């Protein structure tokens, strides 16, 4: 009974509203949510003008909330544009990802600098591995990339697949809630 719904959340709203096949379903659901107490929430990292116009039609009194400064990179996050070559094909992307994750940024035109090198109690010098998030367009690509990166980490840790499993996590919408929370 959608007429009793009090909260409606559209996550990745730009994708939901720009895709013709999904937009019609979303609009049907929104129209069926008729409670006077309904609160609609729309989330997206990007809101193109077309989506903004659609949202203004769907929402009664829309309010826009920005987190951070618009179009400004976060100061404590290092960002880098990497040209992958190979016409943007998966082979070129994986080569670039492997290079970045191995800490060989100098191959890509940058470097970490000495402060990122660490020495353990046995005197073994190594590069510190920083947290990394990789966003993929599809569940299948996320799963494939997860498996490749996990194998890469295992090879960097002398084949220790258990250590790699602890350090590399793949999350996507095709997983159950319990699997994502693990």
mmCIF file of C-alpha atoms in Angstrom:
data_model
loop_
_atom_site.group_PDB
_atom_site.id
_atom_site.type_symbol
_atom_site.label_atom_id
_atom_site.label_comp_id
_atom_site.label_asym_id
_atom_site.label_seq_id
_atom_site.Cartn_x
_atom_site.Cartn_y
_atom_site.Cartn_z
ATOM 1 C CA UNK A 1 0.000 0.000 0.000
ATOM 2 C CA UNK A 2 2.117 2.838 -1.318
ATOM 3 C CA UNK A 3 -0.438 5.397 -0.164
ATOM 4 C CA UNK A 4 0.783 4.828 3.403
ATOM 5 C CA UNK A 5 4.494 5.231 2.652
ATOM 6 C CA UNK A 6 6.000 8.013 4.768
ATOM 7 C CA UNK A 7 9.592 7.952 3.494
ATOM 8 C CA UNK A 8 10.752 7.445 -0.073
ATOM 9 C CA UNK A 9 14.483 7.400 -0.833
ATOM 10 C CA UNK A 10 15.960 7.636 -4.322
ATOM 11 C CA UNK A 11 19.637 6.767 -4.098
ATOM 12 C CA UNK A 12 21.751 7.419 -7.206
ATOM 13 C CA UNK A 13 18.839 9.559 -8.346
ATOM 14 C CA UNK A 14 20.648 10.805 -11.424
ATOM 15 C CA UNK A 15 20.866 7.254 -12.789
ATOM 16 C CA UNK A 16 17.289 6.417 -11.803
ATOM 17 C CA UNK A 17 15.871 9.476 -13.522
ATOM 18 C CA UNK A 18 18.077 9.582 -16.614
ATOM 19 C CA UNK A 19 17.416 5.950 -17.596
ATOM 20 C CA UNK A 20 14.175 5.963 -19.622
ATOM 21 C CA UNK A 21 13.324 2.383 -18.617
ATOM 22 C CA UNK A 22 13.686 3.046 -14.902
ATOM 23 C CA UNK A 23 12.358 6.620 -14.811
ATOM 24 C CA UNK A 24 8.815 5.574 -15.788
ATOM 25 C CA UNK A 25 8.724 3.048 -12.925
ATOM 26 C CA UNK A 26 10.072 5.604 -10.452
ATOM 27 C CA UNK A 27 7.472 8.153 -11.533
ATOM 28 C CA UNK A 28 4.694 5.551 -11.139
ATOM 29 C CA UNK A 29 5.880 4.701 -7.623
ATOM 30 C CA UNK A 30 6.207 8.374 -6.644
ATOM 31 C CA UNK A 31 2.694 9.098 -7.941
ATOM 32 C CA UNK A 32 1.305 6.186 -5.872
ATOM 33 C CA UNK A 33 2.879 7.523 -2.657
ATOM 34 C CA UNK A 34 0.077 9.875 -1.664
ATOM 35 C CA UNK A 35 0.442 10.229 2.112
ATOM 36 C CA UNK A 36 0.383 13.845 3.282
ATOM 37 C CA UNK A 37 3.218 12.857 5.655
ATOM 38 C CA UNK A 38 5.438 11.608 2.822
ATOM 39 C CA UNK A 39 9.067 12.724 2.930
ATOM 40 C CA UNK A 40 11.017 12.143 -0.263
ATOM 41 C CA UNK A 41 14.807 12.069 -0.277
ATOM 42 C CA UNK A 42 16.991 12.049 -3.348
ATOM 43 C CA UNK A 43 20.735 11.381 -3.175
ATOM 44 C CA UNK A 44 23.344 11.728 -5.873
ATOM 45 C CA UNK A 45 26.929 12.846 -6.229
ATOM 46 C CA UNK A 46 25.908 14.650 -9.416
ATOM 47 C CA UNK A 47 22.646 16.353 -10.350
ATOM 48 C CA UNK A 48 22.578 17.347 -14.026
ATOM 49 C CA UNK A 49 20.140 20.109 -15.035
ATOM 50 C CA UNK A 50 17.737 17.589 -16.570
ATOM 51 C CA UNK A 51 17.531 15.632 -13.282
ATOM 52 C CA UNK A 52 17.184 18.867 -11.310
ATOM 53 C CA UNK A 53 14.190 19.849 -13.457
ATOM 54 C CA UNK A 54 12.583 16.416 -12.989
ATOM 55 C CA UNK A 55 13.121 16.595 -9.228
ATOM 56 C CA UNK A 56 11.453 20.015 -9.058
ATOM 57 C CA UNK A 57 8.405 18.481 -10.780
ATOM 58 C CA UNK A 58 8.299 15.450 -8.462
ATOM 59 C CA UNK A 59 8.939 17.204 -5.133
ATOM 60 C CA UNK A 60 6.480 19.629 -3.531
ATOM 61 C CA UNK A 61 8.927 21.946 -1.762
ATOM 62 C CA UNK A 62 12.404 20.728 -2.658
ATOM 63 C CA UNK A 63 15.431 21.710 -0.610
ATOM 64 C CA UNK A 64 18.952 21.054 -1.804
ATOM 65 C CA UNK A 65 21.704 20.093 0.628
ATOM 66 C CA UNK A 66 25.354 20.170 -0.387
ATOM 67 C CA UNK A 67 27.989 18.275 1.539
ATOM 68 C CA UNK A 68 31.284 20.098 1.210
ATOM 69 C CA UNK A 69 32.025 22.771 -1.345
ATOM 70 C CA UNK A 70 30.598 22.189 -4.801
ATOM 71 C CA UNK A 71 33.045 21.120 -7.499
ATOM 72 C CA UNK A 72 35.987 21.245 -5.090
ATOM 73 C CA UNK A 73 38.120 18.196 -4.350
ATOM 74 C CA UNK A 74 38.469 17.185 -0.712
ATOM 75 C CA UNK A 75 41.782 18.557 0.530
ATOM 76 C CA UNK A 76 42.877 15.440 2.414
ATOM 77 C CA UNK A 77 42.179 13.041 -0.448
ATOM 78 C CA UNK A 78 44.841 12.638 -3.099
ATOM 79 C CA UNK A 79 43.246 12.553 -6.531
ATOM 80 C CA UNK A 80 44.940 11.657 -9.755
ATOM 81 C CA UNK A 81 43.810 11.352 -13.341
ATOM 82 C CA UNK A 82 45.401 8.345 -15.014
ATOM 83 C CA UNK A 83 45.288 7.840 -18.762
ATOM 84 C CA UNK A 84 44.894 4.117 -19.298
ATOM 85 C CA UNK A 85 45.797 3.754 -22.954
ATOM 86 C CA UNK A 86 44.574 0.766 -24.943
ATOM 87 C CA UNK A 87 41.544 2.840 -26.004
ATOM 88 C CA UNK A 88 40.078 2.697 -22.499
ATOM 89 C CA UNK A 89 39.741 -1.062 -22.749
ATOM 90 C CA UNK A 90 39.739 -3.243 -19.634
ATOM 91 C CA UNK A 91 43.362 -4.334 -20.191
ATOM 92 C CA UNK A 92 44.627 -0.756 -19.995
ATOM 93 C CA UNK A 93 42.494 -0.001 -16.952
ATOM 94 C CA UNK A 94 43.762 -3.059 -15.077
ATOM 95 C CA UNK A 95 47.387 -2.206 -15.881
ATOM 96 C CA UNK A 96 46.814 1.292 -14.465
ATOM 97 C CA UNK A 97 45.045 -0.014 -11.342
ATOM 98 C CA UNK A 98 47.818 -2.529 -10.691
ATOM 99 C CA UNK A 99 50.462 0.140 -11.135
ATOM 100 C CA UNK A 100 48.746 2.522 -8.725
ATOM 101 C CA UNK A 101 48.095 -0.176 -6.135
ATOM 102 C CA UNK A 102 51.691 -1.338 -6.281
ATOM 103 C CA UNK A 103 52.706 2.184 -5.337
ATOM 104 C CA UNK A 104 54.556 2.736 -8.609
ATOM 105 C CA UNK A 105 53.044 6.110 -9.290
ATOM 106 C CA UNK A 106 56.269 7.271 -10.865
ATOM 107 C CA UNK A 107 55.331 5.059 -13.823
ATOM 108 C CA UNK A 108 52.207 7.189 -14.171
ATOM 109 C CA UNK A 109 53.847 10.575 -13.732
ATOM 110 C CA UNK A 110 53.711 11.005 -9.948
ATOM 111 C CA UNK A 111 55.350 9.710 -6.810
ATOM 112 C CA UNK A 112 54.623 9.120 -3.163
ATOM 113 C CA UNK A 113 57.840 10.409 -1.629
ATOM 114 C CA UNK A 114 59.887 8.934 1.185
ATOM 115 C CA UNK A 115 57.449 9.629 4.015
ATOM 116 C CA UNK A 116 55.307 6.758 2.778
ATOM 117 C CA UNK A 117 58.077 4.209 3.139
ATOM 118 C CA UNK A 118 58.086 2.213 6.371
ATOM 119 C CA UNK A 119 60.577 -0.090 8.038
ATOM 120 C CA UNK A 120 59.364 -2.968 10.193
ATOM 121 C CA UNK A 121 61.071 -4.273 13.339
ATOM 122 C CA UNK A 122 63.204 -6.656 11.219
ATOM 123 C CA UNK A 123 64.553 -3.763 9.166
ATOM 124 C CA UNK A 124 62.533 -4.676 6.070
ATOM 125 C CA UNK A 125 61.652 -1.541 4.126
ATOM 126 C CA UNK A 126 58.343 -1.400 2.303
ATOM 127 C CA UNK A 127 55.737 0.987 0.991
ATOM 128 C CA UNK A 128 52.739 1.740 3.107
ATOM 129 C CA UNK A 129 49.500 0.702 1.412
ATOM 130 C CA UNK A 130 46.851 3.395 1.629
ATOM 131 C CA UNK A 131 43.107 2.798 1.692
ATOM 132 C CA UNK A 132 41.675 2.845 -1.797
ATOM 133 C CA UNK A 133 38.133 2.988 -3.155
ATOM 134 C CA UNK A 134 37.393 1.939 -6.716
ATOM 135 C CA UNK A 135 33.927 2.551 -8.131
ATOM 136 C CA UNK A 136 32.662 0.407 -10.998
ATOM 137 C CA UNK A 137 29.735 0.849 -13.323
ATOM 138 C CA UNK A 138 28.346 -2.684 -12.993
ATOM 139 C CA UNK A 139 28.113 -5.529 -10.497
ATOM 140 C CA UNK A 140 29.939 -7.842 -12.905
ATOM 141 C CA UNK A 141 32.826 -5.389 -13.330
ATOM 142 C CA UNK A 142 33.023 -4.860 -9.558
ATOM 143 C CA UNK A 143 33.255 -8.603 -8.923
ATOM 144 C CA UNK A 144 35.859 -9.139 -11.660
ATOM 145 C CA UNK A 145 38.000 -6.227 -10.475
ATOM 146 C CA UNK A 146 37.694 -7.385 -6.851
ATOM 147 C CA UNK A 147 39.035 -10.825 -7.797
ATOM 148 C CA UNK A 148 41.912 -9.320 -9.803
ATOM 149 C CA UNK A 149 42.906 -6.893 -7.042
ATOM 150 C CA UNK A 150 42.699 -9.620 -4.390
ATOM 151 C CA UNK A 151 45.017 -11.795 -6.506
ATOM 152 C CA UNK A 152 47.369 -8.824 -6.921
ATOM 153 C CA UNK A 153 47.523 -8.277 -3.145
ATOM 154 C CA UNK A 154 48.137 -11.986 -2.573
ATOM 155 C CA UNK A 155 51.069 -11.875 -5.015
ATOM 156 C CA UNK A 156 52.485 -8.775 -3.302
ATOM 157 C CA UNK A 157 52.277 -10.566 0.045
ATOM 158 C CA UNK A 158 54.214 -13.641 -1.089
ATOM 159 C CA UNK A 159 51.090 -15.527 -2.088
ATOM 160 C CA UNK A 160 49.373 -15.033 1.286
ATOM 161 C CA UNK A 161 45.768 -15.164 0.086
ATOM 162 C CA UNK A 162 44.426 -14.946 3.660
ATOM 163 C CA UNK A 163 46.197 -11.599 4.167
ATOM 164 C CA UNK A 164 44.895 -10.408 0.799
ATOM 165 C CA UNK A 165 41.352 -11.429 1.733
ATOM 166 C CA UNK A 166 41.572 -9.279 4.863
ATOM 167 C CA UNK A 167 42.831 -6.248 2.935
ATOM 168 C CA UNK A 168 40.638 -6.300 -0.181
ATOM 169 C CA UNK A 169 36.864 -6.049 -0.011
ATOM 170 C CA UNK A 170 34.374 -5.919 -2.845
ATOM 171 C CA UNK A 171 30.919 -4.425 -2.288
ATOM 172 C CA UNK A 172 28.105 -4.258 -4.803
ATOM 173 C CA UNK A 173 24.336 -4.211 -5.004
ATOM 174 C CA UNK A 174 24.148 -7.877 -6.002
ATOM 175 C CA UNK A 175 25.262 -8.956 -2.522
ATOM 176 C CA UNK A 176 22.972 -9.745 0.389
ATOM 177 C CA UNK A 177 22.927 -7.282 3.271
ATOM 178 C CA UNK A 178 24.683 -9.781 5.541
ATOM 179 C CA UNK A 179 27.463 -10.334 2.979
ATOM 180 C CA UNK A 180 27.994 -6.571 2.630
ATOM 181 C CA UNK A 181 28.165 -6.146 6.412
ATOM 182 C CA UNK A 182 30.826 -8.857 6.758
#
